[in-house]
Amino acid sequence: MAIELLNRLVMFGALFLAQVLILNHVHLFDVATPLLYVYYVITFRRGFPKWIMLVSSFVLGLIVDVFSSTPGLAAGSMTLVALLQPYILERLMPRDSADDLKTSAKTLSYGKFSFLSGVITAIYCLVFFTLEAFSFFDWLVWMERILASIVLTWILLMAIETVRSK
């Protein structure tokens, strides 16, 4: 358990630094922003203590908020997807799988992991950009930002998982 917590801490720091130092400055066509730190929530193993998932996801979101000038957006969105991740994961796991099965393309299948990361990324982006806009006044721009960010984030997540699973 101690090694797993150390690995989670390293992932926490790496995703935070990548987001704050690099990805926050990437705005593809002025609409798509990669929100790669959602990968932290996606990779929690089955049976991981929920309170640790919620607290660590909230803290990661809060730290990203502090360095991104998005007061509470990432923290709230990360907490929500951390709350939903075990229930979405449970629907994709085989019934006879181990209680501590790691969430990866190797252990699930590439298709199931792709679906899981797509659903969690979509929920995250929908909540994040809805809270950011806080109105539906310019709903076309809102939808563009959500869809473009989902696609860009999902592509980066799949690339990382492909490299990580080899």
GROMACS .gro file of N, CA and C in nm:
model
  498
    1MET      N    1   0.083  -0.120   0.000
    1MET     CA    2   0.000   0.000   0.000
    1MET      C    3   0.087   0.126   0.000
    2ALA      N    4   0.201   0.121   0.069
    2ALA     CA    5   0.289   0.238   0.077
    2ALA      C    6   0.349   0.271  -0.060
    3ILE      N    7   0.385   0.168  -0.137
    3ILE     CA    8   0.440   0.191  -0.269
    3ILE      C    9   0.334   0.249  -0.361
    4GLU      N   10   0.212   0.200  -0.349
    4GLU     CA   11   0.103   0.254  -0.431
    4GLU      C   12   0.076   0.400  -0.398
    5LEU      N   13   0.079   0.435  -0.271
    5LEU     CA   14   0.060   0.575  -0.232
    5LEU      C   15   0.174   0.662  -0.283
    6LEU      N   16   0.295   0.610  -0.281
    6LEU     CA   17   0.409   0.684  -0.336
    6LEU      C   18   0.393   0.704  -0.487
    7ASN      N   19   0.349   0.599  -0.558
    7ASN     CA   20   0.323   0.612  -0.702
    7ASN      C   21   0.214   0.715  -0.730
    8ARG      N   22   0.109   0.715  -0.648
    8ARG     CA   23   0.000   0.812  -0.665
    8ARG      C   24   0.051   0.954  -0.640
    9LEU      N   25   0.139   0.969  -0.543
    9LEU     CA   26   0.196   1.101  -0.512
    9LEU      C   27   0.283   1.152  -0.627
   10VAL      N   28   0.362   1.063  -0.687
   10VAL     CA   29   0.444   1.100  -0.801
   10VAL      C   30   0.356   1.138  -0.920
   11MET      N   31   0.250   1.061  -0.944
   11MET     CA   32   0.157   1.093  -1.052
   11MET      C   33   0.089   1.227  -1.026
   12PHE      N   34   0.050   1.250  -0.901
   12PHE     CA   35  -0.011   1.376  -0.859
   12PHE      C   36   0.079   1.494  -0.897
   13GLY      N   37   0.205   1.485  -0.859
   13GLY     CA   38   0.300   1.593  -0.886
   13GLY      C   39   0.329   1.610  -1.034
   14ALA      N   40   0.343   1.500  -1.106
   14ALA     CA   41   0.374   1.507  -1.248
   14ALA      C   42   0.258   1.568  -1.328
   15LEU      N   43   0.136   1.525  -1.297
   15LEU     CA   44   0.021   1.580  -1.368
   15LEU      C   45  -0.001   1.726  -1.334
   16PHE      N   46   0.020   1.761  -1.206
   16PHE     CA   47   0.006   1.901  -1.165
   16PHE      C   48   0.107   1.989  -1.239
   17LEU      N   49   0.233   1.948  -1.240
   17LEU     CA   50   0.337   2.028  -1.307
   17LEU      C   51   0.313   2.036  -1.458
   18ALA      N   52   0.274   1.925  -1.520
   18ALA     CA   53   0.247   1.928  -1.664
   18ALA      C   54   0.131   2.023  -1.696
   19GLN      N   55   0.028   2.019  -1.614
   19GLN     CA   56  -0.087   2.105  -1.640
   19GLN      C   57  -0.053   2.252  -1.620
   20VAL      N   58   0.009   2.284  -1.509
   20VAL     CA   59   0.034   2.424  -1.475
   20VAL      C   60   0.143   2.486  -1.562
   21LEU      N   61   0.249   2.412  -1.587
   21LEU     CA   62   0.361   2.469  -1.661
   21LEU      C   63   0.346   2.464  -1.812
   22ILE      N   64   0.277   2.364  -1.863
   22ILE     CA   65   0.269   2.347  -2.008
   22ILE      C   66   0.127   2.358  -2.061
   23LEU      N   67   0.038   2.271  -2.014
   23LEU     CA   68  -0.092   2.254  -2.077
   23LEU      C   69  -0.187   2.373  -2.057
   24ASN      N   70  -0.172   2.448  -1.950
   24ASN     CA   71  -0.257   2.566  -1.932
   24ASN      C   72  -0.230   2.673  -2.036
   25HIS      N   73  -0.116   2.665  -2.103
   25HIS     CA   74  -0.079   2.764  -2.205
   25HIS      C   75  -0.112   2.716  -2.346
   26VAL      N   76  -0.170   2.597  -2.357
   26VAL     CA   77  -0.209   2.543  -2.487
   26VAL      C   78  -0.358   2.566  -2.505
   27HIS      N   79  -0.392   2.641  -2.609
   27HIS     CA   80  -0.532   2.667  -2.643
   27HIS      C   81  -0.546   2.646  -2.794
   28LEU      N   82  -0.574   2.524  -2.831
   28LEU     CA   83  -0.582   2.487  -2.972
   28LEU      C   84  -0.701   2.556  -3.037
   29PHE      N   85  -0.676   2.638  -3.138
   29PHE     CA   86  -0.779   2.715  -3.209
   29PHE      C   87  -0.859   2.805  -3.115
   30ASP      N   88  -0.801   2.843  -3.005
   30ASP     CA   89  -0.864   2.927  -2.902
   30ASP      C   90  -0.988   2.863  -2.839
   31VAL      N   91  -1.006   2.734  -2.853
   31VAL     CA   92  -1.119   2.667  -2.789
   31VAL      C   93  -1.079   2.544  -2.708
   32ALA      N   94  -0.988   2.464  -2.756
   32ALA     CA   95  -0.954   2.338  -2.690
   32ALA      C   96  -0.838   2.356  -2.593
   33THR      N   97  -0.861   2.317  -2.469
   33THR     CA   98  -0.757   2.318  -2.367
   33THR      C   99  -0.744   2.176  -2.313
   34PRO      N  100  -0.625   2.117  -2.318
   34PRO     CA  101  -0.609   1.983  -2.261
   34PRO      C  102  -0.612   1.987  -2.109
   35LEU      N  103  -0.695   1.906  -2.051
   35LEU     CA  104  -0.709   1.899  -1.904
   35LEU      C  105  -0.663   1.761  -1.860
   36LEU      N  106  -0.535   1.738  -1.870
   36LEU     CA  107  -0.476   1.606  -1.853
   36LEU      C  108  -0.481   1.554  -1.710
   37TYR      N  109  -0.493   1.641  -1.612
   37TYR     CA  110  -0.491   1.597  -1.473
   37TYR      C  111  -0.611   1.511  -1.436
   38VAL      N  112  -0.711   1.501  -1.523
   38VAL     CA  113  -0.825   1.412  -1.497
   38VAL      C  114  -0.779   1.265  -1.502
   39TYR      N  115  -0.664   1.240  -1.562
   39TYR     CA  116  -0.606   1.105  -1.567
   39TYR      C  117  -0.581   1.051  -1.426
   40TYR      N  118  -0.555   1.140  -1.332
   40TYR     CA  119  -0.533   1.101  -1.194
   40TYR      C  120  -0.655   1.027  -1.139
   41VAL      N  121  -0.772   1.075  -1.169
   41VAL     CA  122  -0.895   1.012  -1.120
   41VAL      C  123  -0.924   0.883  -1.195
   42ILE      N  124  -0.898   0.882  -1.322
   42ILE     CA  125  -0.929   0.765  -1.405
   42ILE      C  126  -0.851   0.643  -1.358
   43THR      N  127  -0.729   0.661  -1.313
   43THR     CA  128  -0.641   0.547  -1.284
   43THR      C  129  -0.652   0.492  -1.141
   44PHE      N  130  -0.746   0.539  -1.061
   44PHE     CA  131  -0.763   0.479  -0.929
   44PHE      C  132  -0.809   0.335  -0.945
   45ARG      N  133  -0.746   0.245  -0.868
   45ARG     CA  134  -0.781   0.104  -0.879
   45ARG      C  135  -0.916   0.077  -0.813
   46ARG      N  136  -0.970  -0.035  -0.847
   46ARG     CA  137  -1.097  -0.078  -0.787
   46ARG      C  138  -1.075  -0.106  -0.639
   47GLY      N  139  -1.164  -0.062  -0.557
   47GLY     CA  140  -1.154  -0.086  -0.413
   47GLY      C  141  -1.065   0.013  -0.340
   48PHE      N  142  -1.015   0.115  -0.406
   48PHE     CA  143  -0.933   0.216  -0.340
   48PHE      C  144  -1.023   0.293  -0.244
   49PRO      N  145  -0.974   0.329  -0.125
   49PRO     CA  146  -1.059   0.401  -0.030
   49PRO      C  147  -1.117   0.529  -0.091
   50LYS      N  148  -1.248   0.540  -0.085
   50LYS     CA  149  -1.316   0.652  -0.150
   50LYS      C  150  -1.279   0.787  -0.089
   51TRP      N  151  -1.256   0.789   0.041
   51TRP     CA  152  -1.225   0.917   0.104
   51TRP      C  153  -1.089   0.969   0.056
   52ILE      N  154  -0.994   0.879   0.031
   52ILE     CA  155  -0.864   0.922  -0.022
   52ILE      C  156  -0.880   0.971  -0.165
   53MET      N  157  -0.964   0.902  -0.243
   53MET     CA  158  -0.990   0.947  -0.380
   53MET      C  159  -1.048   1.089  -0.380
   54LEU      N  160  -1.147   1.111  -0.297
   54LEU     CA  161  -1.214   1.241  -0.294
   54LEU      C  162  -1.121   1.352  -0.246
   55VAL      N  163  -1.050   1.327  -0.137
   55VAL     CA  164  -0.962   1.430  -0.081
   55VAL      C  165  -0.846   1.461  -0.175
   56SER      N  166  -0.782   1.358  -0.227
   56SER     CA  167  -0.666   1.384  -0.314
   56SER      C  168  -0.709   1.449  -0.446
   57SER      N  169  -0.823   1.411  -0.499
   57SER     CA  170  -0.873   1.475  -0.622
   57SER      C  171  -0.910   1.620  -0.597
   58PHE      N  172  -0.973   1.645  -0.483
   58PHE     CA  173  -1.006   1.782  -0.447
   58PHE      C  174  -0.880   1.867  -0.433
   59VAL      N  175  -0.779   1.814  -0.365
   59VAL     CA  176  -0.654   1.888  -0.344
   59VAL      C  177  -0.583   1.913  -0.477
   60LEU      N  178  -0.579   1.814  -0.565
   60LEU     CA  179  -0.519   1.835  -0.697
   60LEU      C  180  -0.594   1.943  -0.774
   61GLY      N  181  -0.726   1.936  -0.773
   61GLY     CA  182  -0.805   2.039  -0.840
   61GLY      C  183  -0.784   2.176  -0.778
   62LEU      N  184  -0.774   2.182  -0.646
   62LEU     CA  185  -0.755   2.310  -0.577
   62LEU      C  186  -0.619   2.371  -0.611
   63ILE      N  187  -0.516   2.288  -0.614
   63ILE     CA  188  -0.383   2.338  -0.647
   63ILE      C  189  -0.379   2.385  -0.793
   64VAL      N  190  -0.443   2.312  -0.883
   64VAL     CA  191  -0.450   2.356  -1.023
   64VAL      C  192  -0.528   2.487  -1.031
   65ASP      N  193  -0.635   2.500  -0.954
   65ASP     CA  194  -0.713   2.625  -0.950
   65ASP      C  195  -0.628   2.744  -0.906
   66VAL      N  196  -0.548   2.723  -0.804
   66VAL     CA  197  -0.465   2.831  -0.751
   66VAL      C  198  -0.369   2.882  -0.858
   67PHE      N  199  -0.308   2.791  -0.933
   67PHE     CA  200  -0.210   2.831  -1.033
   67PHE      C  201  -0.271   2.863  -1.169
   68SER      N  202  -0.400   2.843  -1.185
   68SER     CA  203  -0.465   2.868  -1.313
   68SER      C  204  -0.567   2.981  -1.309
   69SER      N  205  -0.587   3.040  -1.194
   69SER     CA  206  -0.686   3.147  -1.176
   69SER      C  207  -0.826   3.102  -1.215
   70THR      N  208  -0.861   2.983  -1.175
   70THR     CA  209  -0.997   2.931  -1.195
   70THR      C  210  -1.052   2.892  -1.059
   71PRO      N  211  -1.106   2.987  -0.985
   71PRO     CA  212  -1.142   2.962  -0.846
   71PRO      C  213  -1.249   2.855  -0.826
   72GLY      N  214  -1.204   2.738  -0.786
   72GLY     CA  215  -1.295   2.630  -0.750
   72GLY      C  216  -1.345   2.545  -0.865
   73LEU      N  217  -1.316   2.580  -0.988
   73LEU     CA  218  -1.369   2.504  -1.101
   73LEU      C  219  -1.309   2.364  -1.108
   74ALA      N  220  -1.177   2.356  -1.106
   74ALA     CA  221  -1.112   2.226  -1.114
   74ALA      C  222  -1.137   2.144  -0.988
   75ALA      N  223  -1.138   2.208  -0.873
   75ALA     CA  224  -1.160   2.136  -0.747
   75ALA      C  225  -1.300   2.073  -0.745
   76GLY      N  226  -1.400   2.148  -0.782
   76GLY     CA  227  -1.536   2.094  -0.783
   76GLY      C  228  -1.553   1.985  -0.887
   77SER      N  229  -1.499   2.007  -1.005
   77SER     CA  230  -1.512   1.909  -1.113
   77SER      C  231  -1.436   1.781  -1.082
   78MET      N  232  -1.316   1.794  -1.027
   78MET     CA  233  -1.236   1.676  -0.991
   78MET      C  234  -1.305   1.595  -0.880
   79THR      N  235  -1.362   1.665  -0.784
   79THR     CA  236  -1.432   1.595  -0.676
   79THR      C  237  -1.552   1.518  -0.729
   80LEU      N  238  -1.625   1.578  -0.821
   80LEU     CA  239  -1.741   1.509  -0.879
   80LEU      C  240  -1.700   1.384  -0.955
   81VAL      N  241  -1.598   1.394  -1.042
   81VAL     CA  242  -1.559   1.275  -1.118
   81VAL      C  243  -1.494   1.169  -1.028
   82ALA      N  244  -1.429   1.211  -0.920
   82ALA     CA  245  -1.376   1.114  -0.824
   82ALA      C  246  -1.489   1.041  -0.753
   83LEU      N  247  -1.598   1.110  -0.731
   83LEU     CA  248  -1.715   1.048  -0.670
   83LEU      C  249  -1.781   0.948  -0.765
   84LEU      N  250  -1.785   0.979  -0.893
   84LEU     CA  251  -1.852   0.894  -0.992
   84LEU      C  252  -1.765   0.781  -1.046
   85GLN      N  253  -1.633   0.793  -1.039
   85GLN     CA  254  -1.542   0.696  -1.099
   85GLN      C  255  -1.566   0.552  -1.053
   86PRO      N  256  -1.582   0.525  -0.923
   86PRO     CA  257  -1.603   0.385  -0.883
   86PRO      C  258  -1.731   0.324  -0.941
   87TYR      N  259  -1.835   0.403  -0.956
   87TYR     CA  260  -1.962   0.352  -1.008
   87TYR      C  261  -1.954   0.327  -1.158
   88ILE      N  262  -1.884   0.413  -1.230
   88ILE     CA  263  -1.865   0.392  -1.373
   88ILE      C  264  -1.773   0.272  -1.396
   89LEU      N  265  -1.667   0.263  -1.317
   89LEU     CA  266  -1.572   0.152  -1.329
   89LEU      C  267  -1.640   0.019  -1.299
   90GLU      N  268  -1.727   0.016  -1.201
   90GLU     CA  269  -1.797  -0.106  -1.161
   90GLU      C  270  -1.880  -0.162  -1.276
   91ARG      N  271  -1.935  -0.076  -1.359
   91ARG     CA  272  -2.017  -0.119  -1.473
   91ARG      C  273  -1.932  -0.182  -1.584
   92LEU      N  274  -1.804  -0.150  -1.587
   92LEU     CA  275  -1.717  -0.200  -1.694
   92LEU      C  276  -1.637  -0.323  -1.654
   93MET      N  277  -1.623  -0.348  -1.524
   93MET     CA  278  -1.542  -0.460  -1.475
   93MET      C  279  -1.619  -0.591  -1.487
   94PRO      N  280  -1.548  -0.698  -1.518
   94PRO     CA  281  -1.613  -0.830  -1.512
   94PRO      C  282  -1.650  -0.862  -1.368
   95ARG      N  283  -1.755  -0.936  -1.349
   95ARG     CA  284  -1.805  -0.966  -1.214
   95ARG      C  285  -1.706  -1.047  -1.131
   96ASP      N  286  -1.629  -1.131  -1.196
   96ASP     CA  287  -1.537  -1.217  -1.123
   96ASP      C  288  -1.397  -1.158  -1.111
   97SER      N  289  -1.382  -1.030  -1.135
   97SER     CA  290  -1.249  -0.968  -1.128
   97SER      C  291  -1.210  -0.940  -0.983
   98ALA      N  292  -1.081  -0.923  -0.961
   98ALA     CA  293  -1.028  -0.900  -0.826
   98ALA      C  294  -1.077  -0.766  -0.772
   99ASP      N  295  -1.085  -0.758  -0.639
   99ASP     CA  296  -1.132  -0.635  -0.575
   99ASP      C  297  -1.033  -0.521  -0.582
  100ASP      N  298  -0.906  -0.550  -0.609
  100ASP     CA  299  -0.804  -0.445  -0.616
  100ASP      C  300  -0.745  -0.434  -0.757
  101LEU      N  301  -0.826  -0.462  -0.858
  101LEU     CA  302  -0.781  -0.457  -0.996
  101LEU      C  303  -0.745  -0.314  -1.036
  102LYS      N  304  -0.627  -0.299  -1.095
  102LYS     CA  305  -0.583  -0.166  -1.138
  102LYS      C  306  -0.658  -0.125  -1.264
  103THR      N  307  -0.681   0.005  -1.275
  103THR     CA  308  -0.751   0.058  -1.391
  103THR      C  309  -0.649   0.096  -1.497
  104SER      N  310  -0.641   0.016  -1.602
  104SER     CA  311  -0.549   0.044  -1.712
  104SER      C  312  -0.600  -0.028  -1.836
  105ALA      N  313  -0.540   0.003  -1.948
  105ALA     CA  314  -0.578  -0.062  -2.073
  105ALA      C  315  -0.538  -0.209  -2.072
  106LYS      N  316  -0.437  -0.244  -1.994
  106LYS     CA  317  -0.394  -0.383  -1.983
  106LYS      C  318  -0.497  -0.468  -1.909
  107THR      N  319  -0.544  -0.418  -1.795
  107THR     CA  320  -0.633  -0.497  -1.711
  107THR      C  321  -0.778  -0.495  -1.758
  108LEU      N  322  -0.826  -0.381  -1.800
  108LEU     CA  323  -0.960  -0.377  -1.860
  108LEU      C  324  -0.938  -0.427  -2.002
  109SER      N  325  -0.981  -0.367  -2.098
  109SER     CA  326  -0.935  -0.388  -2.235
  109SER      C  327  -0.916  -0.248  -2.290
  110TYR      N  328  -0.852  -0.237  -2.404
  110TYR     CA  329  -0.830  -0.103  -2.457
  110TYR      C  330  -0.963  -0.033  -2.483
  111GLY      N  331  -1.062  -0.107  -2.530
  111GLY     CA  332  -1.193  -0.050  -2.558
  111GLY      C  333  -1.264  -0.003  -2.432
  112LYS      N  334  -1.261  -0.085  -2.327
  112LYS     CA  335  -1.328  -0.047  -2.201
  112LYS      C  336  -1.256   0.070  -2.135
  113PHE      N  337  -1.123   0.067  -2.139
  113PHE     CA  338  -1.050   0.179  -2.080
  113PHE      C  339  -1.076   0.307  -2.159
  114SER      N  340  -1.083   0.294  -2.289
  114SER     CA  341  -1.112   0.409  -2.374
  114SER      C  342  -1.251   0.465  -2.342
  115PHE      N  343  -1.347   0.377  -2.323
  115PHE     CA  344  -1.483   0.421  -2.288
  115PHE      C  345  -1.485   0.488  -2.151
  116LEU      N  346  -1.418   0.426  -2.053
  116LEU     CA  347  -1.412   0.482  -1.918
  116LEU      C  348  -1.349   0.621  -1.919
  117SER      N  349  -1.237   0.636  -1.986
  117SER     CA  350  -1.170   0.766  -1.990
  117SER      C  351  -1.252   0.867  -2.068
  118GLY      N  352  -1.322   0.823  -2.171
  118GLY     CA  353  -1.408   0.914  -2.246
  118GLY      C  354  -1.525   0.966  -2.164
  119VAL      N  355  -1.589   0.877  -2.089
  119VAL     CA  356  -1.703   0.918  -2.006
  119VAL      C  357  -1.659   1.012  -1.894
  120ILE      N  358  -1.552   0.978  -1.826
  120ILE     CA  359  -1.505   1.062  -1.716
  120ILE      C  360  -1.456   1.197  -1.769
  121THR      N  361  -1.387   1.197  -1.882
  121THR     CA  362  -1.341   1.323  -1.942
  121THR      C  363  -1.460   1.408  -1.985
  122ALA      N  364  -1.561   1.345  -2.042
  122ALA     CA  365  -1.680   1.420  -2.086
  122ALA      C  366  -1.752   1.483  -1.967
  123ILE      N  367  -1.769   1.408  -1.860
  123ILE     CA  368  -1.835   1.462  -1.740
  123ILE      C  369  -1.752   1.576  -1.684
  124TYR      N  370  -1.621   1.555  -1.677
  124TYR     CA  371  -1.533   1.659  -1.622
  124TYR      C  372  -1.542   1.788  -1.704
  125CYS      N  373  -1.527   1.777  -1.835
  125CYS     CA  374  -1.528   1.896  -1.921
  125CYS      C  375  -1.664   1.964  -1.918
  126LEU      N  376  -1.771   1.887  -1.917
  126LEU     CA  377  -1.905   1.945  -1.912
  126LEU      C  378  -1.924   2.027  -1.785
  127VAL      N  379  -1.886   1.972  -1.672
  127VAL     CA  380  -1.900   2.044  -1.544
  127VAL      C  381  -1.805   2.163  -1.538
  128PHE      N  382  -1.680   2.143  -1.578
  128PHE     CA  383  -1.580   2.249  -1.571
  128PHE      C  384  -1.620   2.370  -1.654
  129PHE      N  385  -1.654   2.348  -1.780
  129PHE     CA  386  -1.685   2.460  -1.868
  129PHE      C  387  -1.823   2.520  -1.841
  130THR      N  388  -1.914   2.442  -1.786
  130THR     CA  389  -2.044   2.498  -1.747
  130THR      C  390  -2.026   2.590  -1.628
  131LEU      N  391  -1.946   2.548  -1.531
  131LEU     CA  392  -1.919   2.636  -1.417
  131LEU      C  393  -1.841   2.759  -1.459
  132GLU      N  394  -1.751   2.743  -1.555
  132GLU     CA  395  -1.673   2.857  -1.601
  132GLU      C  396  -1.760   2.960  -1.673
  133ALA      N  397  -1.849   2.913  -1.758
  133ALA     CA  398  -1.936   3.005  -1.833
  133ALA      C  399  -2.044   3.062  -1.742
  134PHE      N  400  -2.099   2.979  -1.658
  134PHE     CA  401  -2.204   3.013  -1.561
  134PHE      C  402  -2.328   3.075  -1.626
  135SER      N  403  -2.339   3.056  -1.757
  135SER     CA  404  -2.460   3.095  -1.827
  135SER      C  405  -2.460   3.023  -1.962
  136PHE      N  406  -2.574   3.021  -2.025
  136PHE     CA  407  -2.584   2.960  -2.157
  136PHE      C  408  -2.607   3.069  -2.262
  137PHE      N  409  -2.554   3.190  -2.235
  137PHE     CA  410  -2.576   3.301  -2.324
  137PHE      C  411  -2.515   3.276  -2.461
  138ASP      N  412  -2.390   3.234  -2.465
  138ASP     CA  413  -2.323   3.204  -2.591
  138ASP      C  414  -2.300   3.053  -2.596
  139TRP      N  415  -2.405   2.979  -2.618
  139TRP     CA  416  -2.400   2.835  -2.604
  139TRP      C  417  -2.320   2.765  -2.714
  140LEU      N  418  -2.303   2.826  -2.830
  140LEU     CA  419  -2.221   2.764  -2.933
  140LEU      C  420  -2.074   2.761  -2.894
  141VAL      N  421  -2.025   2.870  -2.840
  141VAL     CA  422  -1.886   2.874  -2.793
  141VAL      C  423  -1.868   2.777  -2.677
  142TRP      N  424  -1.967   2.771  -2.590
  142TRP     CA  425  -1.965   2.679  -2.476
  142TRP      C  426  -1.955   2.534  -2.524
  143MET      N  427  -2.038   2.496  -2.620
  143MET     CA  428  -2.035   2.360  -2.674
  143MET      C  429  -1.904   2.331  -2.748
  144GLU      N  430  -1.854   2.430  -2.823
  144GLU     CA  431  -1.725   2.414  -2.892
  144GLU      C  432  -1.614   2.385  -2.793
  145ARG      N  433  -1.610   2.462  -2.686
  145ARG     CA  434  -1.503   2.445  -2.586
  145ARG      C  435  -1.513   2.308  -2.519
  146ILE      N  436  -1.635   2.266  -2.487
  146ILE     CA  437  -1.653   2.136  -2.423
  146ILE      C  438  -1.610   2.024  -2.517
  147LEU      N  439  -1.664   2.021  -2.637
  147LEU     CA  440  -1.635   1.912  -2.730
  147LEU      C  441  -1.488   1.909  -2.772
  148ALA      N  442  -1.431   2.024  -2.801
  148ALA     CA  443  -1.291   2.028  -2.842
  148ALA      C  444  -1.198   1.986  -2.729
  149SER      N  445  -1.230   2.028  -2.607
  149SER     CA  446  -1.147   1.990  -2.492
  149SER      C  447  -1.161   1.842  -2.460
  150ILE      N  448  -1.280   1.787  -2.476
  150ILE     CA  449  -1.299   1.644  -2.455
  150ILE      C  450  -1.212   1.565  -2.553
  151VAL      N  451  -1.219   1.601  -2.679
  151VAL     CA  452  -1.144   1.528  -2.781
  151VAL      C  453  -0.994   1.540  -2.758
  152LEU      N  454  -0.946   1.661  -2.735
  152LEU     CA  455  -0.802   1.682  -2.715
  152LEU      C  456  -0.752   1.610  -2.589
  153THR      N  457  -0.826   1.621  -2.480
  153THR     CA  458  -0.787   1.554  -2.355
  153THR      C  459  -0.790   1.403  -2.372
  154TRP      N  460  -0.894   1.351  -2.436
  154TRP     CA  461  -0.907   1.207  -2.455
  154TRP      C  462  -0.793   1.152  -2.541
  155ILE      N  463  -0.756   1.224  -2.647
  155ILE     CA  464  -0.645   1.180  -2.732
  155ILE      C  465  -0.515   1.174  -2.651
  156LEU      N  466  -0.489   1.276  -2.570
  156LEU     CA  467  -0.369   1.275  -2.486
  156LEU      C  468  -0.373   1.162  -2.383
  157LEU      N  469  -0.490   1.137  -2.324
  157LEU     CA  470  -0.503   1.029  -2.227
  157LEU      C  471  -0.475   0.893  -2.292
  158MET      N  472  -0.528   0.871  -2.410
  158MET     CA  473  -0.506   0.744  -2.480
  158MET      C  474  -0.359   0.729  -2.520
  159ALA      N  475  -0.295   0.838  -2.559
  159ALA     CA  476  -0.153   0.831  -2.593
  159ALA      C  477  -0.069   0.795  -2.471
  160ILE      N  478  -0.099   0.857  -2.359
  160ILE     CA  479  -0.026   0.826  -2.235
  160ILE      C  480  -0.050   0.682  -2.193
  161GLU      N  481  -0.174   0.637  -2.200
  161GLU     CA  482  -0.205   0.500  -2.159
  161GLU      C  483  -0.142   0.398  -2.253
  162THR      N  484  -0.132   0.428  -2.379
  162THR     CA  485  -0.067   0.338  -2.474
  162THR      C  486   0.080   0.323  -2.441
  163VAL      N  487   0.146   0.434  -2.412
  163VAL     CA  488   0.287   0.431  -2.375
  163VAL      C  489   0.305   0.362  -2.240
  164ARG      N  490   0.218   0.392  -2.147
  164ARG     CA  491   0.228   0.337  -2.010
  164ARG      C  492   0.203   0.187  -2.007
  165SER      N  493   0.115   0.136  -2.092
  165SER     CA  494   0.082  -0.006  -2.086
  165SER      C  495   0.183  -0.095  -2.158
  166LYS      N  496   0.280  -0.036  -2.225
  166LYS     CA  497   0.381  -0.119  -2.294
  166LYS      C  498   0.499  -0.148  -2.208
   0.00000   0.00000   0.00000
